[in-house]
Amino acid sequence: MSVQESLGRVGLPMPVSEIAARRWDVVVVGGGHNGLTAAAYLARAGRSVLVLEAREQLGGAATLEEPFPGYLISPCAYVVGLLHPLVVSELDLRRHGFDVVLLDPSLWCPFEDGTSVASWADADRAAAEIAAISPSDVEGYLAYEALFERLRQALRTRARDTWVGPSPDRAELAELLKGDPEALEVLLHRSIADVVEEHVRDERLRALLHGQGVIGTWAGPRDPGTAAVHAMHSMGTLADGRWGYVRGGTGRVSFALADAAVEHGAVLACGVEVAAIEPGVGVRLAGGELVRATTVVSNADPRRTTALCTSDVPAAWTRRVADWRSSSPVVKINCALSRLPTFPAAPEPNLPHRAMVTITTGIDATQAAFERACAGRPSPSWAEVYFPSYYDPSVTPAGGHIMSVFAQYVPYELAEGTWETRREEIGDAALAEVARFAPDVLDCIVGREVLGPLDVEARIGLTGGHIFQGDCLPDQMWDRRFAPRTDVPGLYLCGAATHPGGSVIGVNGRNAAMAVLADARG
């Protein structure tokens, strides 16, 4: 049975005693999608590779679960747009079952006055949509889209793909964007609110656009650097910056990567917890067994990786890891539906279900929600809502649907109460925001799970519950994100905290594998 067919539950391929009896070239700690990518490339290069995953299932934050009978849900990662085409082609992921259906429109946003606006892939259709609600903003909207397209072209396609290999430093970024100071300012300094407000005047358009600068980020839309968050999320080359759903669920990316790794000879073991990393020696399992390996590649976040190290870690590295920001602002609500909810503002009944639905009352409201969360008060008032089953009915029983709500802002530590006692209340508050625009949504829900930052941390092992292993703001991006090579000899990082950043990208794992192979060649 392939990893695809087992939905990532590979168990133990051999007894732990046999695993420990062998000497491996590389042990990969953690079976998230980047760890599986690194394993596939290293095994393809002829290295003996062992992947150890503490959970009973592969995939990390990009996996599949069945919390309700018949409903296959991607509990954390939910859409794909930044997966690197090199990873797809070099590891032949399409042959291993990877397929994606693109969203169009990408965004749809309803408003309290009964109007709505959609963001379409076709430029003429997009312009007509804007003209219908604010004719004077058409030129500014198109200029806004063009600004982020210039960034994508300059950094991903024009001179070189800056996501592959070592990150460019600030000087090289300035050189790549020479002649486009506006784009450089957006990449390194500006807030998403400033950029949006500079380009469009209608408050509805500002509401539609601003949330793309705060996704998964502990910052408000008026905070410096948030425009870079949107820049990153618009840089995909898999489908020219567009986003989509993986057929069968987002976890299929990880399972396809796992099948590719196995095909090249990697050994994958689930339910095996690593208790310690002994650099230059290998890893120590929770049961006390020593698994010997020349090289350790960690898919865990930097803080967890460093905590696992038994040897002395350089002080500068320890300080950098301690300063790394990875507190999630997100509560994720996964729902099984008996039917799709109705959005009265939609000009066509199923238009919202085709898009990522933005729930908001505007920039200032989003900023205020962030500030309340900073004070420990949950305020899940901005949200994106997804209906993957509209495109892919294979993930639900006949007639059923899935809805995922990605809501901000919530604090890791609450000023009053605990997540254990308030989880459902916070989930209710987020769904109440959706219900303002889809009044029947609660009637459609036949099952739900609410995942706050502590839940994601406990379930997936991500410090702070941050699915990107750290904010993607400018001071934690490019040459200020972690490189694959660490200050600890023989230890490498491959997770989302490394360049180029967080999301389902895969090239982080490829970069780590290439660094290991280059160092082995001397």
XYZ file of C-alpha atoms in Angstrom:
522
model
C 0.000 0.000 0.000
C 1.341 3.451 -0.935
C 1.529 6.346 1.500
C -1.236 7.978 -0.536
C -3.512 4.999 0.005
C -2.729 4.821 3.731
C -3.340 8.587 4.177
C 0.116 8.925 5.690
C -0.246 6.226 8.333
C 2.869 4.193 7.576
C 3.551 2.861 11.074
C 6.889 1.125 11.638
C 8.508 -0.411 8.536
C 10.748 -2.520 10.793
C 11.263 -2.991 14.540
C 12.858 -0.063 16.372
C 15.738 -2.352 17.333
C 16.480 -2.903 13.646
C 16.247 0.814 12.909
C 18.758 1.468 15.705
C 21.050 -1.332 14.542
C 21.656 0.373 11.185
C 23.844 3.406 10.608
C 22.174 6.040 8.455
C 23.633 8.813 6.339
C 20.768 11.138 7.292
C 18.012 11.131 9.891
C 15.171 13.572 9.232
C 13.387 14.620 12.425
C 9.729 15.237 11.608
C 7.602 14.043 8.714
C 6.082 17.341 7.612
C 6.038 18.144 3.909
C 9.433 19.873 3.966
C 11.050 16.996 5.845
C 9.617 14.554 3.321
C 10.906 16.736 0.489
C 14.415 16.763 1.949
C 14.256 13.000 2.423
C 13.177 12.413 -1.176
C 16.015 14.495 -2.610
C 18.650 12.965 -0.328
C 17.469 9.433 -1.058
C 17.435 10.220 -4.776
C 21.083 11.231 -4.419
C 21.903 7.782 -3.020
C 21.968 8.567 0.692
C 20.471 6.197 3.252
C 17.682 8.267 4.796
C 15.412 7.656 7.775
C 12.424 9.904 8.551
C 11.170 9.783 12.139
C 7.719 11.208 12.896
C 6.369 11.283 16.458
C 2.734 11.280 15.354
C 1.011 8.242 13.891
C 0.561 10.070 10.593
C 2.849 11.941 8.196
C 2.305 15.466 6.938
C 2.686 17.774 9.927
C 0.527 20.835 9.298
C -0.180 19.587 5.746
C -2.009 16.354 6.417
C -5.503 14.853 6.330
C -7.743 13.832 9.201
C -11.282 12.489 9.530
C -12.706 14.183 12.637
C -16.233 13.414 11.427
C -17.149 10.153 9.642
C -16.694 10.516 5.901
C -15.287 14.074 6.012
C -11.592 14.335 5.058
C -10.313 17.629 6.429
C -6.980 19.405 6.146
C -6.875 20.677 9.738
C -4.163 23.353 9.358
C -2.886 23.906 5.807
C -5.880 24.337 3.515
C -4.923 25.796 0.110
C -1.852 25.580 -2.111
C -0.267 28.246 -4.300
C 3.397 28.489 -3.341
C 4.422 24.850 -3.860
C 7.585 25.049 -5.935
C 7.305 23.753 -9.523
C 10.830 22.277 -9.242
C 9.685 20.050 -6.401
C 6.607 19.015 -8.363
C 8.585 18.177 -11.510
C 11.830 16.777 -10.077
C 10.013 14.444 -7.681
C 7.310 13.645 -10.235
C 4.520 14.473 -7.802
C 1.769 14.386 -10.391
C 2.559 10.731 -11.054
C 2.225 10.227 -7.298
C -1.280 11.699 -7.312
C -0.750 15.429 -6.842
C -3.346 17.538 -8.636
C -4.691 21.012 -7.965
C -7.824 22.898 -8.998
C -7.494 26.685 -9.085
C -9.907 29.064 -7.366
C -11.650 31.712 -9.417
C -12.502 34.188 -8.091
C -9.648 34.087 -5.610
C -11.395 36.376 -3.102
C -14.985 37.352 -2.495
C -16.064 39.818 0.178
C -19.645 40.659 1.267
C -20.552 43.934 2.948
C -23.182 44.995 5.435
C -24.928 47.204 2.847
C -25.766 44.092 0.813
C -23.130 44.623 -1.876
C -20.093 42.439 -2.505
C -16.947 42.329 -4.608
C -14.895 39.521 -6.145
C -11.292 39.341 -7.321
C -11.117 37.493 -10.652
C -8.094 36.020 -12.426
C -8.984 37.651 -15.742
C -7.883 41.300 -15.702
C -10.800 42.544 -17.811
C -13.336 40.764 -15.632
C -11.592 42.097 -12.517
C -11.725 45.647 -13.889
C -15.418 45.290 -14.678
C -16.077 44.032 -11.135
C -14.347 47.073 -9.625
C -16.058 49.455 -12.025
C -19.442 48.140 -10.909
C -18.948 49.400 -7.356
C -16.311 52.152 -7.688
C -15.470 53.286 -11.245
C -12.860 55.773 -10.040
C -10.851 52.956 -8.393
C -10.341 50.740 -11.444
C -6.987 52.258 -12.371
C -5.728 52.131 -8.776
C -6.857 48.540 -8.283
C -5.070 47.417 -11.431
C -1.954 49.334 -10.364
C -2.082 47.589 -6.971
C -2.228 44.170 -8.639
C 0.557 45.172 -11.023
C 2.791 46.232 -8.119
C 2.769 42.775 -6.572
C 3.133 41.145 -9.981
C 6.316 43.202 -10.534
C 7.676 41.818 -7.273
C 6.868 38.276 -8.344
C 8.508 38.751 -11.729
C 11.627 40.367 -10.271
C 12.226 37.876 -7.479
C 10.911 34.612 -8.893
C 11.256 34.655 -12.666
C 13.217 37.520 -14.213
C 16.872 37.190 -13.190
C 16.890 34.165 -10.914
C 14.508 32.355 -8.633
C 15.464 33.795 -5.275
C 13.604 31.026 -3.428
C 16.085 28.390 -4.595
C 19.357 28.156 -2.695
C 20.742 30.780 -0.321
C 18.608 33.844 0.280
C 19.664 37.141 -1.272
C 20.699 39.740 1.277
C 19.263 43.259 1.391
C 21.843 44.590 -1.074
C 20.993 41.923 -3.644
C 17.277 42.512 -3.178
C 17.886 46.221 -3.836
C 19.844 45.320 -6.969
C 17.123 42.972 -8.218
C 14.537 45.722 -7.696
C 16.752 48.513 -9.004
C 14.580 51.024 -10.786
C 11.490 50.044 -8.778
C 11.843 51.761 -5.393
C 8.107 51.394 -4.761
C 8.371 47.615 -4.919
C 11.427 47.556 -2.644
C 9.638 49.677 -0.034
C 6.658 47.327 -0.136
C 8.922 44.313 0.284
C 10.848 45.636 3.260
C 8.975 48.394 5.064
C 5.398 49.379 4.309
C 2.139 48.398 5.972
C -0.557 46.714 3.901
C -3.028 49.422 5.005
C -0.850 52.196 3.575
C -0.385 50.413 0.264
C -4.076 49.565 -0.103
C -5.263 53.049 0.888
C -2.790 54.633 -1.514
C -4.268 52.691 -4.431
C -8.042 52.555 -3.790
C -10.466 54.886 -2.025
C -13.662 52.850 -1.682
C -13.777 51.331 1.802
C -15.223 48.111 0.410
C -12.175 47.567 -1.782
C -9.905 48.377 1.135
C -11.765 45.772 3.174
C -11.356 43.181 0.419
C -7.611 43.666 0.028
C -6.071 44.415 3.403
C -6.422 40.991 5.019
C -3.912 39.473 2.630
C -1.215 41.364 4.499
C -1.934 39.871 7.921
C -2.633 36.188 7.216
C -1.139 34.120 10.034
C 0.775 37.162 11.303
C 1.001 38.652 14.781
C 0.564 42.195 13.463
C -2.250 44.515 12.448
C -2.757 45.905 8.947
C -1.385 49.303 9.973
C 1.831 47.809 11.323
C 5.002 48.314 9.252
C 6.078 45.388 7.107
C 2.678 43.767 6.620
C 2.670 44.521 2.892
C 5.491 41.976 2.641
C 3.140 39.249 3.881
C 0.911 39.792 0.854
C 4.003 40.023 -1.357
C 5.124 36.584 -0.247
C 1.691 35.028 -0.750
C 1.459 36.448 -4.277
C 4.842 35.094 -5.423
C 3.788 31.599 -6.424
C 4.996 30.283 -9.769
C 3.064 27.009 -9.706
C 0.080 28.813 -11.242
C 1.309 32.393 -11.777
C 0.435 33.612 -8.307
C -2.962 31.916 -8.086
C -4.184 29.579 -5.349
C -6.156 26.372 -5.389
C -7.240 23.209 -3.627
C -5.351 19.934 -3.808
C -7.701 17.213 -5.014
C -8.343 14.846 -2.148
C -7.181 17.403 0.444
C -4.000 19.356 1.140
C -2.425 16.388 2.899
C -2.114 14.733 -0.513
C 0.927 16.957 -1.126
C 2.724 15.369 1.819
C 1.597 11.882 0.891
C 2.820 12.308 -2.699
C 6.172 13.519 -1.358
C 6.313 10.521 0.963
C 5.674 8.124 -1.916
C 8.446 9.824 -3.898
C 10.824 9.475 -0.940
C 9.998 5.779 -0.525
C 10.427 5.198 -4.245
C 13.984 6.528 -3.968
C 14.739 4.325 -0.970
C 13.986 6.472 2.077
C 12.584 4.709 5.146
C 9.622 6.389 6.874
C 8.650 5.577 10.457
C 5.609 7.016 12.269
C 4.916 6.877 15.989
C 8.624 7.207 16.794
C 9.458 10.185 18.992
C 12.914 11.744 18.972
C 13.895 12.694 22.520
C 17.295 14.217 21.753
C 19.576 15.202 18.899
C 23.209 14.280 19.466
C 25.041 16.254 16.759
C 27.647 14.220 14.946
C 26.268 11.047 16.491
C 22.573 10.815 15.594
C 19.346 10.958 17.574
C 18.142 9.399 20.804
C 14.600 8.020 20.763
C 12.075 8.396 23.565
C 12.615 4.712 24.370
C 16.326 5.326 24.879
C 17.567 3.792 21.611
C 20.375 5.590 19.767
C 19.918 5.903 16.004
C 23.299 6.703 14.487
C 23.564 9.149 11.616
C 26.254 11.411 10.216
C 23.751 14.168 9.526
C 20.494 15.245 11.174
C 17.967 17.355 9.262
C 15.241 18.805 11.465
C 11.785 19.625 10.170
C 10.902 20.876 13.668
C 10.891 24.612 14.312
C 14.144 26.241 15.533
C 13.110 26.428 19.184
C 12.107 22.773 19.397
C 15.176 21.704 17.434
C 17.522 23.630 19.691
C 15.835 22.250 22.812
C 16.491 18.719 21.531
C 20.254 19.270 21.142
C 22.363 17.589 23.808
C 25.665 19.292 22.963
C 26.517 22.900 23.715
C 24.818 25.268 21.292
C 26.651 28.533 20.474
C 25.303 31.446 22.498
C 24.620 33.566 19.425
C 22.434 30.810 17.988
C 20.559 30.396 21.275
C 19.841 34.141 21.400
C 18.611 34.190 17.820
C 16.261 31.290 18.434
C 14.971 32.888 21.639
C 14.206 36.128 19.757
C 12.352 34.369 16.942
C 8.661 35.314 16.936
C 6.290 32.388 16.452
C 3.102 33.238 18.306
C 0.049 32.455 16.172
C -2.938 34.834 16.009
C -5.209 32.236 14.426
C -8.127 30.100 15.514
C -9.008 27.470 12.916
C -12.525 26.015 12.825
C -13.111 22.947 10.684
C -16.759 22.160 10.002
C -18.696 19.294 8.479
C -21.767 20.667 6.689
C -25.022 19.071 5.632
C -25.249 21.666 2.855
C -23.608 24.897 1.730
C -24.680 28.094 3.533
C -26.345 30.983 1.736
C -24.730 34.415 1.419
C -27.522 36.925 0.578
C -25.020 39.457 -0.824
C -23.835 37.059 -3.529
C -24.965 37.920 -7.074
C -24.874 34.185 -7.891
C -25.752 31.534 -5.261
C -22.490 29.550 -5.482
C -20.100 32.427 -6.126
C -18.893 32.567 -2.472
C -18.236 28.834 -2.391
C -15.881 29.174 -5.363
C -13.683 31.738 -3.594
C -11.811 32.412 -0.386
C -14.516 34.404 1.418
C -13.235 37.423 3.337
C -15.190 38.319 6.481
C -14.368 41.826 7.703
C -15.713 45.250 8.528
C -12.595 47.072 7.396
C -9.004 47.979 8.122
C -9.585 49.858 11.368
C -11.715 47.034 12.764
C -8.980 44.526 11.958
C -6.346 46.708 13.591
C -8.528 47.091 16.688
C -8.994 43.311 16.857
C -5.230 42.829 16.839
C -4.770 45.359 19.626
C -7.398 43.614 21.739
C -5.593 40.310 21.214
C -2.345 41.943 22.352
C -4.138 42.610 25.628
C -5.081 38.923 25.885
C -8.662 39.316 24.674
C -9.755 37.023 21.814
C -11.262 38.975 18.940
C -11.746 36.706 15.900
C -13.393 39.369 13.741
C -11.370 39.045 10.496
C -11.617 35.682 8.796
C -11.244 33.773 5.572
C -13.745 31.006 4.868
C -13.103 28.079 2.520
C -15.348 25.467 0.901
C -12.970 22.917 -0.706
C -15.767 20.393 -1.242
C -17.410 22.695 -3.798
C -14.537 21.879 -6.145
C -13.749 18.420 -4.805
C -16.683 16.293 -3.597
C -14.342 13.351 -2.924
C -13.581 14.703 0.569
C -17.148 14.402 1.890
C -20.063 11.967 1.951
C -22.637 12.419 -0.815
C -24.351 15.769 -0.392
C -22.051 16.884 2.418
C -19.599 19.768 2.407
C -16.612 21.084 4.325
C -16.100 24.616 5.590
C -12.860 25.872 7.107
C -12.727 29.178 8.968
C -9.316 30.820 9.465
C -9.966 33.637 11.949
C -7.871 36.337 13.611
C -7.021 37.579 16.163
C -6.664 35.356 19.196
C -3.887 35.353 21.799
C -1.831 32.338 22.812
C -2.346 33.322 26.448
C -5.764 34.639 27.440
C -6.109 37.479 29.922
C -9.083 35.667 31.457
C -9.682 31.936 31.564
C -7.868 29.315 29.507
C -8.170 27.859 26.047
C -9.475 24.676 27.598
C -12.404 26.478 29.209
C -13.044 29.065 26.474
C -12.260 27.204 23.230
C -15.875 26.664 22.177
C -16.872 30.192 23.156
C -14.108 31.587 20.939
C -15.235 29.299 18.133
C -18.780 30.583 18.567
C -17.544 34.177 18.278
C -15.722 33.462 15.013
C -18.732 31.695 13.510
C -20.973 34.560 14.599
C -18.899 36.840 12.345
C -19.513 34.486 9.423
C -23.214 34.336 10.277
C -23.518 38.101 9.825
C -23.127 37.450 6.093
C -24.406 33.843 5.926
C -27.330 33.771 8.408
C -28.028 30.065 7.975
C -24.447 28.875 8.458
C -25.020 27.459 11.948
C -27.961 25.397 10.666
C -25.633 23.754 8.127
C -23.013 22.569 10.636
C -23.248 18.916 11.678
C -19.792 18.752 13.288
C -16.998 21.124 14.137
C -13.571 21.260 15.751
C -11.959 24.442 17.095
C -8.165 24.647 17.007
C -6.527 27.517 18.869
C -2.769 28.163 18.935
C -2.252 25.814 21.908
C -4.145 23.048 20.118
C -1.993 23.349 16.997
C 1.125 23.443 19.164
C 0.096 20.284 21.028
C -1.160 18.395 17.992
C 1.438 19.315 15.362
C 4.383 20.324 17.556
C 4.691 23.898 16.262
C 5.918 26.390 18.855
C 3.213 28.977 19.493
C 0.891 27.099 17.148
C 2.353 29.055 14.213
C 1.794 27.155 10.966
C 4.546 29.202 9.263
C 7.023 28.449 12.103
C 7.314 32.219 12.580
C 5.899 35.482 11.245
C 6.701 36.296 7.626
C 7.412 39.967 8.302
C 10.525 41.609 6.762
C 12.709 41.246 9.864
C 12.145 37.477 9.710
C 12.359 37.055 5.930
C 15.000 36.667 3.246
C 18.499 36.680 4.779
C 16.891 37.120 8.216
C 15.000 33.859 7.997
C 16.918 30.755 9.030
C 19.251 29.105 6.547
C 19.426 25.302 6.275
C 22.890 25.252 7.872
C 22.901 25.853 11.617
C 25.686 26.823 14.002
C 25.738 23.210 15.202
C 27.951 20.968 13.012
C 26.024 18.173 11.349
C 22.617 19.720 12.093
C 20.419 21.278 9.391
C 16.960 22.859 9.353
C 14.411 22.263 6.606
C 11.128 23.575 8.056
C 9.024 26.650 7.361
C 11.270 28.857 9.542
C 13.905 28.584 6.822
C 14.088 30.609 3.620
C 11.873 31.264 1.692
C 9.224 31.071 4.447
C 6.060 29.391 5.572
C 3.269 27.774 3.586
C 3.131 24.558 1.566
C 6.272 25.324 -0.462
C 8.552 22.278 -0.376
C 11.594 24.144 -1.640
C 12.681 24.665 1.988
C 13.271 20.912 2.103
C 14.984 20.964 -1.278
C 17.295 23.783 -0.143
C 18.240 21.777 2.947
C 18.965 18.653 0.909
C 21.145 20.602 -1.509
C 23.092 22.112 1.416
C 23.704 18.650 2.914
C 24.889 17.274 -0.422
C 27.123 20.283 -1.111
C 28.769 20.035 2.316
C 29.351 16.304 1.841
C 31.203 17.036 -1.402
C 33.376 19.518 0.469
